[in-house]
Coordinates of N, CA and C in Angstrom, one line a residue:
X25 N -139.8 37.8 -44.1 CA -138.9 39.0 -43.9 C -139.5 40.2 -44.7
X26 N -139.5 41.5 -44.4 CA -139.9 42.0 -45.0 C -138.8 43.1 -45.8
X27 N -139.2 42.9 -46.9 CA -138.7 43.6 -48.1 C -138.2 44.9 -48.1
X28 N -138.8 45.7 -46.9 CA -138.7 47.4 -47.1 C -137.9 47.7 -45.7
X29 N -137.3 48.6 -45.9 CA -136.6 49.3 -44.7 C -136.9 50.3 -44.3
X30 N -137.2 50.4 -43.3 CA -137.5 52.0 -42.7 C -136.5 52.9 -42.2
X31 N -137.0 53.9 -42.0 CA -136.0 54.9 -41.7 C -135.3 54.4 -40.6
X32 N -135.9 54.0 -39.3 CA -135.2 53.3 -38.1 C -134.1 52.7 -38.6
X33 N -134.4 51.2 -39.9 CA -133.1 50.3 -40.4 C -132.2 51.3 -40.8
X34 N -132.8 52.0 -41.7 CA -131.1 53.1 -42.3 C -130.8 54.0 -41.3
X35 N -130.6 54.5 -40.2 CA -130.4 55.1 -39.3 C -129.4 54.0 -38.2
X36 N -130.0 53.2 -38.2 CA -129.2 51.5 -37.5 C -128.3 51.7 -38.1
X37 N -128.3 51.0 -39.5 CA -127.0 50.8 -40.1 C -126.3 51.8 -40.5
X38 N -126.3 53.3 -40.4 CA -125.7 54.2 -40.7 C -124.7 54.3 -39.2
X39 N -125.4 54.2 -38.0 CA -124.5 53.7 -36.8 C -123.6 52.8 -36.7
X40 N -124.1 51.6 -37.0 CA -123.5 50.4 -37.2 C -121.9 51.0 -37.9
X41 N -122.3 51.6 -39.1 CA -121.3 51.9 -40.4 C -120.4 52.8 -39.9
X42 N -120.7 53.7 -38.9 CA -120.2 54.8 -38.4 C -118.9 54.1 -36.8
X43 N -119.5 53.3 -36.4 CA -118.9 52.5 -35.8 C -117.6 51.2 -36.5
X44 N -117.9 50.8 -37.4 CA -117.3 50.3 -38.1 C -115.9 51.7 -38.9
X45 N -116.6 52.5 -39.0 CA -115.4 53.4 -39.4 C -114.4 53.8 -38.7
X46 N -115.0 54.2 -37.7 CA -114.3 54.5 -36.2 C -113.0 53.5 -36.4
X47 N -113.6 52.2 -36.0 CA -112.8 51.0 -35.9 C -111.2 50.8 -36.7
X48 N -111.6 51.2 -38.2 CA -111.1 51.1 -38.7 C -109.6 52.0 -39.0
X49 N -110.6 53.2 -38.5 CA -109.3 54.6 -38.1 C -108.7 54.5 -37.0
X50 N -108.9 53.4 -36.1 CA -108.1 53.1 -34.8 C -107.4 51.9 -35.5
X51 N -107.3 51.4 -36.5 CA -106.5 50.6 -36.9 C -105.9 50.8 -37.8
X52 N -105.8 52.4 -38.5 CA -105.1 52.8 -40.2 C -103.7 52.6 -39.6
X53 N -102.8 52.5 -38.9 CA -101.5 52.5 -38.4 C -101.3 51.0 -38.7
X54 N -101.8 50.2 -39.0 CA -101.9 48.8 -39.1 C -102.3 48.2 -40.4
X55 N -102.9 49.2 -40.9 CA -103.2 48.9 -42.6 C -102.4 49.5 -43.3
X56 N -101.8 48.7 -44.8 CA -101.5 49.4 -45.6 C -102.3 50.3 -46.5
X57 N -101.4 51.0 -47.2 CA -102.3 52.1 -48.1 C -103.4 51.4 -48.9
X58 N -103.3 50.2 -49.6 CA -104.1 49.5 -50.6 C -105.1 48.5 -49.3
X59 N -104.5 48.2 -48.4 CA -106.1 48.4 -47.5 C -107.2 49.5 -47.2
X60 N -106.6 50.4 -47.1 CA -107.5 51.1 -46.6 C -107.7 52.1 -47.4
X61 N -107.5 51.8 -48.9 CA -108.0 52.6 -49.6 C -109.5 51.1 -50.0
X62 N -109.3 49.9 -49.9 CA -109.8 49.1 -50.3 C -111.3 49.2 -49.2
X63 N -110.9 49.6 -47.9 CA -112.1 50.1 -47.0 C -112.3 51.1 -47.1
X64 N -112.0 52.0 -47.2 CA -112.8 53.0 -47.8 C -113.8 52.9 -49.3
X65 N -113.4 52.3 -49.9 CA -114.4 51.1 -51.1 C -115.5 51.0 -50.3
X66 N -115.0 49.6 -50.1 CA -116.3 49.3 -49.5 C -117.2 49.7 -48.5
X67 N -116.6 50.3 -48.0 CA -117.5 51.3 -47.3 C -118.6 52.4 -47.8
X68 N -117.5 52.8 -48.7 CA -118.6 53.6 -49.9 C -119.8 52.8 -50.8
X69 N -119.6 51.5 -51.1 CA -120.6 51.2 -51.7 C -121.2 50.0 -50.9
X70 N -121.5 50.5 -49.4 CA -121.9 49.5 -48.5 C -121.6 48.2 -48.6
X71 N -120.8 47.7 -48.3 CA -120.4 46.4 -48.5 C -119.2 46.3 -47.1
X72 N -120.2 46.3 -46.0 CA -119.1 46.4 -44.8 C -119.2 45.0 -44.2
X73 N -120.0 44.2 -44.5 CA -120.2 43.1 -44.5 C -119.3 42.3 -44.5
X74 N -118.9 42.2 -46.1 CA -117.6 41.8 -46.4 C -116.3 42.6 -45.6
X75 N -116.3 44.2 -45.9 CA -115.1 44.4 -45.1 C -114.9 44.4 -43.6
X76 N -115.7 43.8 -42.9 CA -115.6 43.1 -41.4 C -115.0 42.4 -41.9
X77 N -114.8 41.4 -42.2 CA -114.3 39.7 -42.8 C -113.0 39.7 -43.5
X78 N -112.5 41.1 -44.3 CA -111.2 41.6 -44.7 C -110.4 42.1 -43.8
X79 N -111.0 42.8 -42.6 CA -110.4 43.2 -41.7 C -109.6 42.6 -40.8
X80 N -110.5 41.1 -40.8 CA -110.0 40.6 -40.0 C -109.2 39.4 -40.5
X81 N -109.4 39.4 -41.6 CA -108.5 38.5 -42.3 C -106.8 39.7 -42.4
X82 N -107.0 40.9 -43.0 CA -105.9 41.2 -43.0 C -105.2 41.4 -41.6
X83 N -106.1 41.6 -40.3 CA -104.9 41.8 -39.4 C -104.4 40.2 -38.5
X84 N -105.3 38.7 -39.2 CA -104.6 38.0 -38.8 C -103.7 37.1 -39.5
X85 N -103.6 37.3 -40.8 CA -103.1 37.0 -41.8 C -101.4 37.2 -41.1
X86 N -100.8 38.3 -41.2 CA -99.5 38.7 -40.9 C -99.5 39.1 -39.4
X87 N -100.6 38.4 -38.4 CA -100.7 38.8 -36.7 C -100.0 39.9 -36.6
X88 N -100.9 40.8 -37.3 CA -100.0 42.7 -36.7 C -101.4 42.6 -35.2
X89 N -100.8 43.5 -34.4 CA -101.4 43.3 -33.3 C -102.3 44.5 -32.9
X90 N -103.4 43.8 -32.4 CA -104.4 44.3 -32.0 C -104.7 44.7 -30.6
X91 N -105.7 45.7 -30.2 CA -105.3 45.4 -28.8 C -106.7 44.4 -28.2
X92 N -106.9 44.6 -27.0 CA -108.0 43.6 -27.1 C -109.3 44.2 -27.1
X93 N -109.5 45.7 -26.7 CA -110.5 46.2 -27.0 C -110.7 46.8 -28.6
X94 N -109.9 46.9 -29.5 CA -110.5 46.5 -30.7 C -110.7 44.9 -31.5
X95 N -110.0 44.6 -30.8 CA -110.5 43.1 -31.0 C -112.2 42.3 -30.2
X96 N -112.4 43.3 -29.5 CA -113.8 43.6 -28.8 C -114.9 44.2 -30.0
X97 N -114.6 44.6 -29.8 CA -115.2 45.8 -31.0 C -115.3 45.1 -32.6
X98 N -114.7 44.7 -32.9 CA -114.4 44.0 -34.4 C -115.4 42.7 -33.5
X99 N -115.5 42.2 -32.7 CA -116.5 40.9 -33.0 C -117.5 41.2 -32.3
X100 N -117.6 42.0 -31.8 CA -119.3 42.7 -31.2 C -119.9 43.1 -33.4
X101 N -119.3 43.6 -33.6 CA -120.2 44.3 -35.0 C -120.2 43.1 -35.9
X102 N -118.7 42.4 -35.8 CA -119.4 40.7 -36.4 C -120.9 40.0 -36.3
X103 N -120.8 40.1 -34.9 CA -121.7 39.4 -34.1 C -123.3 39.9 -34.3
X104 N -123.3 41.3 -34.4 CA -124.4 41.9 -35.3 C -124.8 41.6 -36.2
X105 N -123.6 41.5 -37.1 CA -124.3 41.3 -39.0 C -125.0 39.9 -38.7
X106 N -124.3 38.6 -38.0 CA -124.4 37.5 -37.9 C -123.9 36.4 -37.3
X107 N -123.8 35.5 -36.6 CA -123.7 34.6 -36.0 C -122.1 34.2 -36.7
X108 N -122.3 33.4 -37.5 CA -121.8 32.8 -38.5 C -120.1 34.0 -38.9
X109 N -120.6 35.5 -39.1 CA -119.5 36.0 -39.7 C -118.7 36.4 -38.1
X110 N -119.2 35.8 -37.1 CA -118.9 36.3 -35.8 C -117.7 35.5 -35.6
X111 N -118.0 34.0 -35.9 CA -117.2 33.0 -36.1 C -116.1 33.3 -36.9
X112 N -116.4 33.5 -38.3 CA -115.0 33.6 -39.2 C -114.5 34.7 -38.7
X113 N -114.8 35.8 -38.4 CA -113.7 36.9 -37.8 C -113.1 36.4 -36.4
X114 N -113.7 35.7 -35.7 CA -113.0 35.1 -34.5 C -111.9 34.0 -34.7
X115 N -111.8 33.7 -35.7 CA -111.2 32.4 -36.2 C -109.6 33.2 -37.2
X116 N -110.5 34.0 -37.6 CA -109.1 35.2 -38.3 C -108.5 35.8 -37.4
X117 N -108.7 35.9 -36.2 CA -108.1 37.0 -35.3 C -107.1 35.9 -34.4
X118 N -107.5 34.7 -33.9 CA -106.6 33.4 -33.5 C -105.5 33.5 -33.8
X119 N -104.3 33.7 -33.3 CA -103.5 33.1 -33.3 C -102.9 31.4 -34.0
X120 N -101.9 31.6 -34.8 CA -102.1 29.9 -34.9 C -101.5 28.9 -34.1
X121 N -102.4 28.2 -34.2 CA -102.3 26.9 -32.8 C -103.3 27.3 -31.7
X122 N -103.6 28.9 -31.8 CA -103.8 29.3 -30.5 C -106.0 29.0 -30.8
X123 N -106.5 29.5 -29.4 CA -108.1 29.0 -29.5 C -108.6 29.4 -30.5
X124 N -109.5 28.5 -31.6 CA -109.8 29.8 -32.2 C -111.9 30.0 -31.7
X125 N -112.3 29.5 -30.8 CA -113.8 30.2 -30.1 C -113.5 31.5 -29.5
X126 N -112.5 32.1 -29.4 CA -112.0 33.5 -28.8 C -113.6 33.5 -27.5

């Protein structure tokens, strides 16, 4: 793996980040204040990694509803970071009882 990032990677993930922001302002009606002062955190000190994985814990925690194209959107950018965090956000967004391989 190589150790250095090039301008291309911080330009990716400045997209990536920018898309993830978006996301998140199509969901502030759904977050409380201390969420989304909490993503706005982490966002500031790159750590969007984790807040994919908050996100989706907070909106399946109390199933406030999503529609399904940001529910598109939230596991496409999972699915980016990783395989694995694709899963746990798919598994947070389930319904319970209901599938959770979305």
């Amino acid at each position: 793996m190589n150790l250095f990032r090039t301008h291309e990677d911080y330009i990716e993930l400045r997209r990536w980040e920018s898309r993830l922001a978006a996301l998140l302002e199509s969901l502030a009606d759904r977050l409380d204040i201390a969420e989304r002062e909490d993503a706005a955190e982490y966002l500031a000190h790159g750590e969007s990694g984790l807040l994919i994985e908050f996100v989706a814990d907070w909106i399946g925690e109390d199933e406030r509803p999503i529609t399904d194209e940001e529910r598109a959107v939230l596991l496409a950018l999972a699915g980016e970071l990783d395989e694995q965090v694709r899963d746990r956000v798919a598994r947070s967004l389930s319904p319970p009882g209901g599938a959770g391989g979305l």
